């Protein structure tokens, strides 16, 4: 081998000489040859053997002439030379092959290079970026496009690599947790903008921002909370039909991508029966399911018989222990399905006790599994339990060396809890235990409060403790509630917070939609349970409630025709004969009752008012008397607001409303405005000048005529009446005097400042209230032949009664109804006088179904009066 | 740079099928892994024409994509310990560990195995 090499070298030297010498001599030819490629040269050498020979001849001739060798020798020599040359070429070829092989090997090795992991030894901190490294530049991109853009950059870099404008970026990357941005590693921002130029989805206008060197590493270190699942742990399904459902992990694939889950199936047992459009429909349904959960079939354990009945036996096949139905496997009633890890919610799973028990129930009714399952859930929420421990909590150690020790938490440090033990041998010693090994301890009789979860803020008395499940009797609902001890805390207070959510509280009457009202019978963490008037319960969020309704003044009639009010104790006369206290009355028809003795719906139930009877029968007189004392303006003073107590309800519209007035005294003296509203002696005036509404005493106001003259308000009120009484035809029967009288009767408009005028209406006068005694003016007119009295005969009146009448307002108010119960002066023509207020009024309609206010005219007094009877319809129409 | 070998760049960034090598974190499609194996650590992983090995040695569960254009110069590549590897797409974080046999082999060679899930930082 060595020899060969030597020879090679020689040959090469020779070759050099060969190629050198002819150059000198035959310049012409060899110049050309030199110019050609080396590879061609090799091939050409063979072809040019002849020429070479000539060269050799020349060479030999020249060289050997010097040495003096003759022609024969030259011939021999030539042959040897030939051989040598051939050999040399062969060897060169061999060498080339070897080299090529070696090259190939090298190249091959490069791709299957021995894995050395040579960079693995360097600690990460030594890899921190330095000032010599290129910078990272943050580039804003369209969210969702980050990954595509990084790929595009890579492709672009490769494409442009051998062009005259290669990209000079070093790298680019994207993080899933940083949406809307990518990072490009380059020496300058110009290089970055060159690189991103022309790519779609990049927002260069939002700037190419330099990432500070100290933040570079953290960009690559961001990691999501490391989510690990272990068989047995609980997860929730993120999407699809089972969105939000709890599932238990059964197994995990080796690379941790897919998880085998077990959960309660939702099989639609009422499938739409056209199977042809099945695929299409399911697709639609899928989307529908996302938005509205209404279409989602309920959770239900797989039952072969049920499913086979609906879908046919062929659809369900049995293999070993499991059923296969629509490509899913079902075992023990559960569905077993593989899910991608990304489709699962691993954090904040917080399985509820209900869900767990449901799971447990599925175990073919094996009750003993229950406890086992609870430990699993406890395990799942163990971490959370650590977080809720606080110094002062009474805990016990339930695992490890110190099992059974109980004590009070002294302090916490990380996962270690220091407790002061209470047990005998460790009395008052400080013990360090891992936080996960302790649980809060409660004993029957403790008063506790729930801190988190569905029952948050509920309080109650512990009745039993079983491992980590504490059952207590709620102060509020008087029901037993089971919660995990971790969610409890000892508390002296009685829970009340849970009664109020948002603006609504327990037992409020709330409007759910146009037709539906309901009573809140249970408040939960952020929602209510509501019983509506149809007896249905529903779970509503505060935002689903349009308003709270006030039924304090609502009145209904009970089965005996007596008045029924909120707060009355009543019982049902039919049905179950339930007793209860009236919480609310709705439309004089429905009564919501409450009785703590009933567990259902928190003791709230709904019934018809007409099927109720008062538990404490009250004498009509007595009852009426009490009520009337409130209603009687004389008795309640009548001054001020003039609205007699709340029972009177809203009065009629004041005349003066809408009047243009001037302020004659006070700060606002001289201002001009319009009366918007009045309330007793004060009026709300909208000032013309700045559109402000002020509240001002009426006696500081004077009405302002169009010509600018001022007149006292009351007078103006009358003057103005024509305008919105809209009744020229009303005019005639009236005299100014009557109104004047009215004015004298009460300066407060209808304040009744002269109670006498009200209190005892002379028996022969029509009761001002009956006349829808909206205003004292009418009261004052009591001595005049009342235009209303003639109503039956006066066309003017009837005509007016059909017009939108300001007085009509009054008919909706209790005021009117109060009147309705008095003996109607028009009917009998005789005054019931004050005694007429009594409940024992002949005029009182007993068959009125609605009772008050909103009743359909049955409550109106006209049953008695023929004169009124004729105008019945008109009054009815007022009622609404 | 001209001599730098480039890994197969997946055509579709959105392809759900992208897989990242558990050892070197390179991202390729399963087809590329099957065709030519892992360009960096094929010697150990031997994924070429072996779908089972590809399943075991790569994962779809990764976070963050790096386009490494110039591994030698790039700090990002150095930080990710991929500067000695081919050009290509790499994952920032890869969940999972290499199969036991690979880990044992690494240990036998005295190579420190660094999982790509950033669990150990020193």
Short mmCIF file of C-alpha atoms in Angstrom, two decimals, chain A residues 110-125 127-129 133 136 144 147-148 150-151 154-155 157-158 161-162 169-177 185 187 216-217 220-224 226-228 255-257 341-342, chain B residues 1-2 5-6 9-11 13-14 18-19 23 39-41 43-44 55 58-70 73-76 78-81 83-85 87-89 92-93 95 106 109-112 114 118-119 121-122:
data_model
loop_
_atom_site.label_atom_id
_atom_site.label_comp_id
_atom_site.label_asym_id
_atom_site.label_seq_id
_atom_site.Cartn_x
_atom_site.Cartn_y
_atom_site.Cartn_z
CA UNK A 110 -24.48 13.51 8.83
CA UNK A 111 -28.16 12.66 8.69
CA UNK A 112 -27.92 9.68 10.93
CA UNK A 113 -25.34 11.29 13.05
CA UNK A 114 -24.71 9.67 16.32
CA UNK A 115 -26.86 11.41 18.87
CA UNK A 116 -24.48 13.02 21.26
CA UNK A 117 -26.68 15.38 23.16
CA UNK A 118 -23.58 17.45 23.51
CA UNK A 119 -25.59 20.49 24.47
CA UNK A 120 -27.47 18.74 27.17
CA UNK A 121 -24.82 19.16 29.79
CA UNK A 122 -24.87 22.90 29.79
CA UNK A 123 -27.06 24.28 32.52
CA UNK A 124 -29.87 26.36 31.19
CA UNK A 125 -28.76 29.48 32.99
CA UNK A 127 -27.62 29.72 27.88
CA UNK A 128 -29.11 33.03 28.85
CA UNK A 129 -28.89 35.54 26.05
CA UNK A 133 -26.84 37.51 20.58
CA UNK A 136 -35.92 39.19 19.57
CA UNK A 144 -54.99 32.52 15.09
CA UNK A 147 -48.39 29.36 13.59
CA UNK A 148 -49.05 29.75 9.89
CA UNK A 150 -44.01 31.12 11.53
CA UNK A 151 -44.23 28.35 8.99
CA UNK A 154 -39.46 29.30 7.42
CA UNK A 155 -40.55 28.50 3.90
CA UNK A 157 -36.27 31.74 4.31
CA UNK A 158 -35.60 28.52 2.43
CA UNK A 161 -31.77 31.30 0.52
CA UNK A 162 -29.87 31.29 -2.74
CA UNK A 169 -33.45 36.34 10.33
CA UNK A 170 -32.15 33.60 12.56
CA UNK A 171 -35.39 32.21 13.83
CA UNK A 172 -39.00 32.98 14.48
CA UNK A 173 -41.36 31.53 16.99
CA UNK A 174 -44.83 31.67 18.38
CA UNK A 175 -46.35 30.70 21.69
CA UNK A 176 -49.84 29.39 22.05
CA UNK A 177 -50.27 31.35 25.21
CA UNK A 185 -34.83 36.69 16.05
CA UNK A 187 -29.94 41.55 14.30
CA UNK A 216 -36.14 36.83 26.04
CA UNK A 217 -35.72 33.68 28.03
CA UNK A 220 -39.55 30.53 25.82
CA UNK A 221 -40.09 29.47 29.38
CA UNK A 222 -43.76 30.23 29.52
CA UNK A 223 -45.55 27.11 30.35
CA UNK A 224 -49.08 26.38 31.01
CA UNK A 226 -48.67 21.55 34.02
CA UNK A 227 -51.74 19.51 33.64
CA UNK A 228 -51.45 15.92 34.47
CA UNK A 255 -47.75 9.82 25.14
CA UNK A 256 -50.46 11.44 27.16
CA UNK A 257 -52.46 12.70 24.25
CA UNK A 341 -56.43 15.95 26.27
CA UNK A 342 -57.06 19.32 24.70
CA UNK B 1 -25.21 28.04 5.70
CA UNK B 2 -25.41 26.57 2.30
CA UNK B 5 -29.38 20.38 5.98
CA UNK B 6 -32.99 21.32 6.27
CA UNK B 9 -41.04 21.63 6.54
CA UNK B 10 -44.65 20.62 6.95
CA UNK B 11 -46.74 22.16 4.24
CA UNK B 13 -49.20 24.64 9.71
CA UNK B 14 -52.73 23.90 10.70
CA UNK B 18 -48.11 17.72 13.12
CA UNK B 19 -45.96 15.79 15.51
CA UNK B 23 -36.06 14.09 22.00
CA UNK B 39 -33.40 14.33 10.98
CA UNK B 40 -31.60 14.78 14.30
CA UNK B 41 -31.98 11.71 16.35
CA UNK B 43 -30.05 6.99 15.11
CA UNK B 44 -31.66 6.61 18.50
CA UNK B 55 -46.42 7.09 17.76
CA UNK B 58 -43.39 11.86 18.84
CA UNK B 59 -46.43 13.67 20.10
CA UNK B 60 -49.02 16.12 18.93
CA UNK B 61 -49.06 17.69 22.34
CA UNK B 62 -46.63 20.53 21.99
CA UNK B 63 -46.77 24.23 22.49
CA UNK B 64 -45.11 26.95 20.49
CA UNK B 65 -43.48 26.64 17.11
CA UNK B 66 -40.00 27.89 16.27
CA UNK B 67 -38.77 28.33 12.74
CA UNK B 68 -35.05 27.81 13.11
CA UNK B 69 -33.44 29.40 10.08
CA UNK B 70 -29.89 29.57 11.28
CA UNK B 73 -26.24 31.65 15.11
CA UNK B 74 -29.60 31.69 16.75
CA UNK B 75 -29.84 32.24 20.43
CA UNK B 76 -33.28 30.74 20.40
CA UNK B 78 -29.12 27.55 21.54
CA UNK B 79 -31.55 28.09 24.36
CA UNK B 80 -33.64 25.26 23.04
CA UNK B 81 -30.45 23.21 22.62
CA UNK B 83 -28.19 24.66 17.51
CA UNK B 84 -26.46 21.47 16.44
CA UNK B 85 -29.54 20.19 14.77
CA UNK B 87 -32.79 23.67 10.18
CA UNK B 88 -36.51 23.23 10.52
CA UNK B 89 -39.50 23.73 12.65
CA UNK B 92 -40.88 25.18 22.22
CA UNK B 93 -42.35 22.69 24.60
CA UNK B 95 -45.11 17.09 26.52
CA UNK B 106 -29.02 7.74 26.48
CA UNK B 109 -24.00 6.71 26.51
CA UNK B 110 -23.70 9.04 29.41
CA UNK B 111 -25.96 11.62 27.87
CA UNK B 112 -28.10 13.61 30.14
CA UNK B 114 -33.55 16.57 29.17
CA UNK B 118 -39.41 22.35 30.62
CA UNK B 119 -39.95 20.58 33.87
CA UNK B 121 -34.66 24.21 34.56
CA UNK B 122 -31.22 24.78 35.90
#
